[in-house]
Coordinates of N, CA, C and O in Angstrom, one line a residue:
M1 N 17.6 -67.7 126.6 CA 16.6 -69.0 126.9 C 17.1 -69.9 127.9 O 18.2 -70.2 128.0
K2 N 16.2 -70.3 128.8 CA 16.3 -71.3 129.8 C 15.5 -72.4 129.5 O 14.2 -72.2 129.5
I3 N 16.0 -73.6 129.3 CA 15.1 -74.7 128.9 C 14.9 -75.5 130.3 O 15.7 -75.9 131.1
T4 N 13.6 -75.6 130.7 CA 13.1 -76.1 131.9 C 12.8 -77.5 132.0 O 12.5 -78.2 133.0
A5 N 12.6 -78.3 130.8 CA 12.3 -79.7 130.8 C 12.8 -80.0 129.2 O 12.7 -79.3 128.5
T6 N 13.0 -81.3 129.1 CA 13.1 -82.0 127.6 C 12.2 -83.1 127.5 O 12.0 -83.9 128.4
A7 N 11.6 -83.4 126.5 CA 10.9 -84.6 126.1 C 11.2 -85.1 124.9 O 11.6 -84.2 123.8
I8 N 10.8 -86.3 124.6 CA 10.9 -87.0 123.3 C 9.6 -87.3 123.0 O 8.9 -87.8 123.9
S9 N 9.0 -87.0 121.7 CA 7.5 -87.3 121.3 C 7.6 -88.3 120.3 O 8.1 -88.2 119.3
L10 N 6.8 -89.4 120.5 CA 6.9 -90.7 119.8 C 5.4 -90.7 119.1 O 4.4 -90.8 120.0
T11 N 5.3 -91.2 118.1 CA 3.9 -91.3 117.5 C 3.8 -92.9 117.3 O 4.5 -93.6 116.7
V12 N 2.8 -93.4 117.9 CA 2.4 -94.8 118.0 C 0.9 -95.3 117.7 O 0.0 -94.0 117.7
D13 N 0.4 -96.4 117.4 CA -0.7 -96.6 117.1 C -1.6 -96.7 118.5 O -2.9 -96.4 118.4
D14 N -1.1 -97.3 119.7 CA -1.8 -97.6 120.7 C -1.1 -96.8 122.0 O 0.0 -97.5 122.5
V15 N -1.5 -95.7 122.2 CA -0.9 -94.9 123.2 C -0.9 -95.5 124.8 O 0.0 -95.7 125.3
P16 N -2.1 -96.0 125.0 CA -2.0 -96.6 126.2 C -1.1 -97.8 126.5 O -0.6 -97.9 127.6
A17 N -1.0 -98.6 125.4 CA 0.1 -99.8 125.6 C 1.5 -99.2 125.8 O 2.2 -100.0 126.7
S18 N 1.9 -98.3 125.1 CA 3.3 -97.8 125.2 C 3.4 -97.1 126.4 O 4.4 -97.2 127.2
A19 N 2.3 -96.3 127.0 CA 2.5 -95.6 128.2 C 2.6 -96.6 129.4 O 3.2 -96.6 130.2
A20 N 1.7 -97.8 129.5 CA 1.8 -98.8 130.4 C 3.0 -99.4 130.3 O 3.6 -99.8 131.5
F21 N 3.5 -99.6 129.3 CA 5.0 -100.4 129.3 C 6.1 -99.7 130.0 O 6.7 -100.0 130.7
L22 N 6.0 -98.3 129.6 CA 7.0 -97.3 130.5 C 6.7 -97.3 131.9 O 7.5 -97.2 132.8
T23 N 5.4 -97.1 132.1 CA 5.3 -97.0 133.7 C 5.2 -98.2 134.4 O 5.9 -98.4 135.5
T24 N 5.0 -99.3 133.9 CA 5.1 -100.9 134.4 C 6.8 -101.2 134.5 O 7.0 -101.6 135.6
H25 N 7.3 -100.9 133.6 CA 8.7 -101.7 133.6 C 9.9 -100.7 133.7 O 11.0 -101.0 134.1
F26 N 9.7 -99.5 133.4 CA 10.6 -98.5 133.6 C 10.3 -97.3 134.8 O 11.2 -96.3 134.8
G27 N 9.5 -97.3 135.4 CA 9.1 -96.5 136.6 C 8.8 -95.1 136.2 O 8.8 -94.1 137.0
F28 N 8.3 -95.0 135.0 CA 7.8 -93.5 134.5 C 6.4 -93.3 135.3 O 5.6 -94.4 135.6
Q29 N 6.0 -92.1 135.4 CA 4.7 -91.8 135.9 C 3.7 -90.9 134.7 O 4.4 -90.1 134.2
E30 N 2.6 -91.2 134.9 CA 1.7 -90.4 133.8 C 1.5 -89.1 134.5 O 0.8 -89.1 135.4
A31 N 1.9 -88.1 133.9 CA 1.7 -86.8 134.4 C 0.5 -86.3 133.5 O -0.3 -85.6 134.2
M32 N 0.0 -86.5 132.3 CA -1.0 -86.0 131.8 C -1.4 -87.2 130.7 O -0.6 -87.8 130.3
A33 N -2.8 -87.3 130.5 CA -3.3 -88.3 129.4 C -4.8 -87.7 128.9 O -5.4 -87.2 129.6
A34 N -4.9 -88.0 127.6 CA -6.0 -87.6 127.0 C -6.2 -88.8 125.9 O -5.3 -89.4 125.6
D35 N -7.4 -88.6 125.2 CA -7.4 -89.5 124.1 C -6.4 -89.2 123.0 O -6.3 -88.2 122.5
G36 N -5.6 -90.2 122.8 CA -4.4 -90.0 121.6 C -3.3 -89.4 122.3 O -2.5 -89.1 121.5
F37 N -3.2 -89.2 123.6 CA -1.9 -88.5 124.2 C -1.7 -88.8 125.5 O -2.5 -89.3 126.4
A38 N -0.3 -89.2 125.8 CA 0.1 -89.5 127.2 C 1.5 -88.8 127.2 O 2.3 -89.0 126.6
S39 N 1.7 -88.1 128.5 CA 3.0 -87.5 129.0 C 3.4 -88.1 130.1 O 2.8 -88.2 131.0
L40 N 4.7 -88.7 130.1 CA 5.2 -89.6 131.1 C 6.4 -88.8 131.7 O 7.2 -88.1 130.8
T41 N 6.7 -88.9 132.9 CA 7.7 -88.2 133.6 C 8.5 -89.2 134.4 O 8.0 -90.2 134.8
R42 N 9.6 -88.8 134.7 CA 10.5 -89.6 135.7 C 11.7 -88.5 135.9 O 12.2 -88.0 135.1
E43 N 12.0 -88.6 137.4 CA 12.8 -87.5 137.9 C 14.3 -87.6 137.2 O 14.8 -86.4 136.8
D44 N 14.7 -88.6 136.7 CA 16.1 -88.8 136.4 C 16.1 -89.1 135.0 O 17.2 -89.5 134.4
A45 N 15.2 -88.9 134.1 CA 15.1 -89.2 132.7 C 14.4 -88.1 131.9 O 13.6 -87.4 132.5
V46 N 14.6 -88.1 130.6 CA 13.8 -87.2 129.6 C 12.4 -87.6 129.9 O 12.0 -89.0 129.8
N47 N 11.4 -86.7 129.7 CA 10.0 -86.8 129.7 C 9.5 -87.7 128.3 O 10.4 -87.4 127.2
V48 N 8.8 -88.4 128.2 CA 8.5 -89.3 127.2 C 6.8 -88.9 126.9 O 6.1 -89.0 127.7
I49 N 6.6 -88.5 125.5 CA 5.3 -88.2 125.1 C 4.9 -89.1 124.0 O 5.6 -89.5 123.2
F50 N 3.7 -89.9 124.2 CA 3.2 -90.6 123.1 C 2.0 -89.9 122.4 O 1.1 -89.5 123.2
L51 N 2.0 -89.8 121.1 CA 0.9 -89.2 120.4 C 0.4 -90.4 119.5 O 1.1 -91.2 118.7
K52 N -1.0 -90.5 119.2 CA -1.5 -91.4 118.4 C -1.4 -90.9 116.9 O -1.5 -89.8 116.7
R53 N -1.0 -91.8 116.0 CA -0.7 -91.4 114.7 C -2.2 -90.8 114.2 O -3.2 -91.3 114.4
G54 N -2.0 -89.8 113.5 CA -3.0 -89.0 112.8 C -3.5 -88.0 113.5 O -4.3 -87.3 113.1
V55 N -3.0 -87.6 114.8 CA -3.4 -86.6 115.7 C -3.0 -85.3 115.0 O -2.0 -85.2 114.4
E56 N -3.8 -84.3 115.0 CA -3.8 -83.1 114.2 C -2.6 -82.2 114.8 O -2.3 -81.3 114.2
V57 N -2.1 -82.4 116.0 CA -1.0 -81.6 116.5 C 0.1 -81.7 115.8 O 1.2 -81.1 115.7
L58 N 0.4 -82.9 115.1 CA 1.5 -83.2 114.0 C 1.4 -82.4 112.8 O 0.2 -82.3 112.1
P59 N 2.4 -82.0 112.2 CA 2.4 -81.6 110.9 C 1.7 -82.4 110.1 O 1.8 -83.5 110.0
E60 N 1.0 -81.9 108.8 CA 0.3 -82.8 108.1 C 0.9 -84.0 107.4 O 0.5 -85.1 107.3
G61 N 2.2 -83.7 107.0 CA 2.8 -84.7 106.1 C 3.4 -85.9 107.3 O 4.2 -86.7 106.7
F62 N 3.4 -85.5 108.5 CA 3.9 -86.3 109.5 C 3.0 -87.4 110.3 O 3.2 -88.1 111.0
R63 N 1.7 -86.9 110.1 CA 0.6 -87.6 110.9 C 0.5 -89.0 111.0 O 0.0 -89.6 112.1
D64 N 0.8 -89.5 109.8 CA 0.7 -91.2 109.7 C 1.9 -91.9 109.9 O 2.0 -93.1 109.8
Q65 N 2.9 -91.1 110.2 CA 4.4 -91.9 110.3 C 4.3 -92.6 111.8 O 3.6 -92.0 112.7
H66 N 5.1 -93.6 111.7 CA 5.3 -94.2 113.1 C 6.6 -94.0 113.6 O 7.5 -93.8 113.0
A67 N 6.8 -94.0 114.9 CA 8.0 -93.8 115.6 C 9.0 -95.0 115.1 O 9.3 -95.8 115.8
A68 N 9.5 -95.0 114.0 CA 10.5 -95.9 113.4 C 11.8 -95.4 113.2 O 12.1 -94.0 113.1
G69 N 12.8 -96.1 113.3 CA 14.2 -95.8 113.3 C 14.8 -95.0 114.4 O 15.9 -94.4 114.4
V70 N 14.0 -95.0 115.6 CA 14.4 -94.3 116.8 C 14.6 -95.3 117.9 O 13.8 -96.2 118.1
I71 N 15.8 -95.1 118.5 CA 16.0 -95.9 119.8 C 15.9 -94.9 121.0 O 16.7 -93.9 120.9
V72 N 15.2 -95.3 121.9 CA 15.1 -94.3 123.2 C 16.0 -95.3 124.1 O 16.0 -96.3 124.5
A73 N 17.1 -94.5 124.5 CA 18.4 -95.2 125.1 C 18.4 -94.6 126.6 O 18.5 -93.5 126.8
F74 N 18.4 -95.4 127.7 CA 18.7 -95.0 129.0 C 20.0 -95.6 129.5 O 20.1 -96.8 129.5
T75 N 20.9 -94.8 130.2 CA 22.0 -95.2 130.7 C 21.7 -95.6 132.2 O 21.0 -94.8 132.9
V76 N 22.0 -96.8 132.7 CA 21.7 -97.4 133.9 C 22.8 -97.7 134.7 O 23.8 -98.0 134.1
D77 N 22.8 -97.7 136.0 CA 23.8 -98.2 136.9 C 24.3 -99.5 136.9 O 25.5 -99.9 136.9
D78 N 23.3 -100.5 136.9 CA 23.6 -102.1 137.0 C 22.8 -102.6 135.9 O 21.7 -103.1 135.8
L79 N 23.4 -102.7 134.7 CA 22.8 -103.2 133.5 C 22.4 -104.7 133.6 O 21.5 -105.0 133.1
P80 N 23.4 -105.6 134.1 CA 23.0 -107.0 134.3 C 21.8 -107.2 135.2 O 21.1 -108.0 134.7
A81 N 21.5 -106.4 136.2 CA 20.5 -106.6 137.0 C 19.1 -106.1 136.3 O 18.4 -106.8 136.6
E82 N 19.3 -105.0 135.7 CA 18.1 -104.6 134.8 C 17.7 -105.6 133.9 O 16.6 -105.8 133.5
Y83 N 18.7 -106.2 133.1 CA 18.5 -107.1 132.0 C 17.6 -108.5 132.9 O 16.7 -108.9 132.3
E84 N 18.3 -108.9 133.9 CA 17.6 -110.0 134.8 C 16.2 -109.6 135.1 O 15.2 -110.4 135.1
R85 N 16.0 -108.4 135.5 CA 14.7 -108.0 136.1 C 13.6 -107.8 134.8 O 12.6 -108.5 135.2
L86 N 14.0 -107.3 134.0 CA 13.0 -107.2 132.7 C 12.8 -108.6 132.0 O 11.7 -108.9 131.9
K87 N 13.9 -109.4 132.1 CA 13.7 -110.7 131.5 C 12.8 -111.7 132.4 O 11.9 -112.3 132.0
G88 N 12.8 -111.5 133.7 CA 12.0 -112.2 134.8 C 10.6 -111.6 134.8 O 9.8 -112.5 135.2
A89 N 10.6 -110.5 134.5 CA 9.0 -109.8 134.3 C 8.4 -110.2 132.9 O 7.3 -109.8 132.8
G90 N 9.0 -110.8 132.1 CA 8.5 -111.5 130.8 C 8.6 -110.5 129.7 O 8.1 -110.7 128.7
V91 N 9.4 -109.5 130.0 CA 9.6 -108.5 128.8 C 10.5 -109.3 127.7 O 11.5 -109.9 128.0
D92 N 10.0 -109.1 126.4 CA 10.6 -109.7 125.5 C 12.1 -108.8 125.1 O 12.0 -107.7 124.8
I93 N 13.2 -109.5 125.3 CA 14.5 -108.9 125.0 C 14.6 -109.2 123.4 O 14.8 -110.1 122.9
S94 N 14.8 -107.9 122.8 CA 14.9 -108.1 121.2 C 16.3 -107.9 121.0 O 16.5 -108.1 119.8
M95 N 17.3 -107.5 121.6 CA 18.6 -107.5 121.5 C 19.3 -108.0 122.8 O 19.2 -107.3 123.8
E96 N 19.9 -109.1 122.7 CA 20.6 -109.6 123.9 C 21.8 -109.0 124.6 O 22.2 -107.9 123.7
L97 N 21.9 -108.8 125.7 CA 23.1 -108.1 126.4 C 24.3 -108.5 125.6 O 24.7 -109.5 125.2
R98 N 25.0 -107.2 125.2 CA 26.2 -107.3 124.4 C 27.1 -106.2 124.7 O 26.8 -105.2 125.3
E99 N 28.4 -106.3 124.4 CA 29.4 -105.2 124.4 C 30.1 -105.0 123.1 O 30.5 -105.8 122.4
E100 N 30.0 -103.7 122.9 CA 30.6 -103.0 121.8 C 32.2 -102.8 121.8 O 32.6 -102.5 123.1
P101 N 32.9 -102.9 120.8 CA 34.3 -102.8 120.9 C 34.5 -101.2 121.6 O 35.7 -101.0 122.2
W102 N 33.6 -100.2 121.5 CA 34.0 -98.9 121.9 C 33.7 -98.8 123.4 O 33.8 -97.6 124.0
G103 N 33.3 -99.8 124.0 CA 32.9 -99.7 125.6 C 31.4 -99.6 126.0 O 31.2 -99.5 127.0
E104 N 30.6 -99.6 124.9 CA 29.1 -99.6 125.2 C 28.7 -101.1 125.5 O 28.9 -102.0 124.7
R105 N 28.1 -101.2 126.8 CA 27.4 -102.5 126.8 C 25.8 -102.3 126.9 O 25.5 -101.2 127.5
L106 N 25.2 -103.1 126.3 CA 23.7 -102.6 126.0 C 22.8 -104.0 125.7 O 23.4 -105.1 125.6
F107 N 21.5 -103.6 126.1 CA 20.6 -104.6 125.5 C 19.3 -103.9 125.1 O 19.2 -102.6 125.4
Q108 N 18.5 -104.3 124.2 CA 17.2 -103.8 123.8 C 16.0 -104.5 124.0 O 15.9 -105.7 124.1
V109 N 14.9 -103.7 124.3 CA 13.6 -104.4 124.5 C 12.6 -103.5 123.5 O 13.0 -102.4 123.1
T110 N 11.5 -104.2 123.2 CA 10.6 -103.5 122.2 C 9.2 -103.2 122.8 O 8.9 -104.4 123.3
D111 N 8.7 -102.1 122.8 CA 7.4 -102.0 123.6 C 6.2 -102.5 122.6 O 6.6 -102.9 121.4
P112 N 5.1 -102.5 122.9 CA 4.1 -103.2 122.3 C 3.7 -102.5 120.8 O 3.1 -103.0 119.9
N113 N 4.3 -101.2 120.6 CA 4.2 -100.4 119.4 C 5.3 -100.5 118.5 O 5.4 -99.8 117.6
G114 N 6.3 -101.5 118.9 CA 7.4 -101.4 118.1 C 8.6 -100.3 118.4 O 9.5 -100.3 117.7
V115 N 8.4 -99.6 119.6 CA 9.3 -98.5 120.1 C 10.5 -99.2 120.7 O 10.3 -100.2 121.6
I116 N 11.6 -99.1 120.4 CA 12.8 -99.8 120.8 C 13.4 -99.0 121.8 O 13.6 -97.8 122.1
I117 N 13.6 -99.5 122.9 CA 14.3 -99.0 124.3 C 15.5 -99.9 124.7 O 15.5 -101.2 124.7
Q118 N 16.5 -99.1 124.6 CA 18.0 -99.5 124.8 C 18.4 -99.2 126.3 O 18.3 -98.2 126.3
L119 N 18.8 -100.2 127.0 CA 19.4 -99.8 128.3 C 21.0 -100.0 128.0 O 21.5 -101.0 127.4
V120 N 21.8 -99.0 128.6 CA 23.2 -99.0 128.3 C 24.1 -98.7 129.7 O 23.4 -98.0 130.5
D121 N 25.1 -99.3 129.7 CA 26.1 -98.6 130.5 C 27.5 -98.7 129.7 O 27.6 -99.2 128.8
W122 N 28.5 -98.1 130.4 CA 29.7 -98.0 129.9 C 30.8 -98.8 130.5 O 31.0 -98.7 131.7
V123 N 31.7 -99.5 129.8 CA 32.9 -100.2 130.3 C 34.1 -99.7 129.6 O 34.0 -99.3 128.5
T124 N 35.2 -100.1 130.1 CA 36.3 -99.6 129.6 C 36.8 -100.8 128.6 O 36.7 -101.9 128.8
P125 N 36.8 -100.3 127.4 CA 37.1 -101.3 126.3 C 38.6 -102.0 126.5 O 39.3 -101.5 127.1
A126 N 38.6 -103.3 126.0 CA 39.6 -104.1 126.2 C 40.9 -103.4 125.6 O 40.8 -102.7 124.7
G127 N 42.0 -103.6 126.4 CA 43.3 -103.1 126.1 C 43.6 -101.7 126.5 O 44.5 -101.1 126.4
E128 N 42.6 -101.2 127.3 CA 42.8 -99.7 127.8 C 43.2 -99.6 129.4 O 42.6 -100.6 130.0

């Protein structure tokens, strides 16, 4: 098997709102879109697909579920600059910039459908 692409598919109520959030603030491009569907790409990241809740392509027991409990995380080069850029653009920061004891530095934003997007970089933990 040769995997030629990877995507994460998230079920939301308002597909255009989530798609616009990623294209506007994170540099994704819309590769395909239809009613209840958007496929977003970016050369250096996993593809993101948004599906409208209830769409029949989802298994029957999952059609009405929302993308809950999922964090879409992107590792970036200059986390403080990204924090300032997004804050300056008026994006609501849902978790302020912080550093975890294991060396992960992060902050989170939430898209209009409640999808959590986390930006991360790695620092050497204190004492190492």
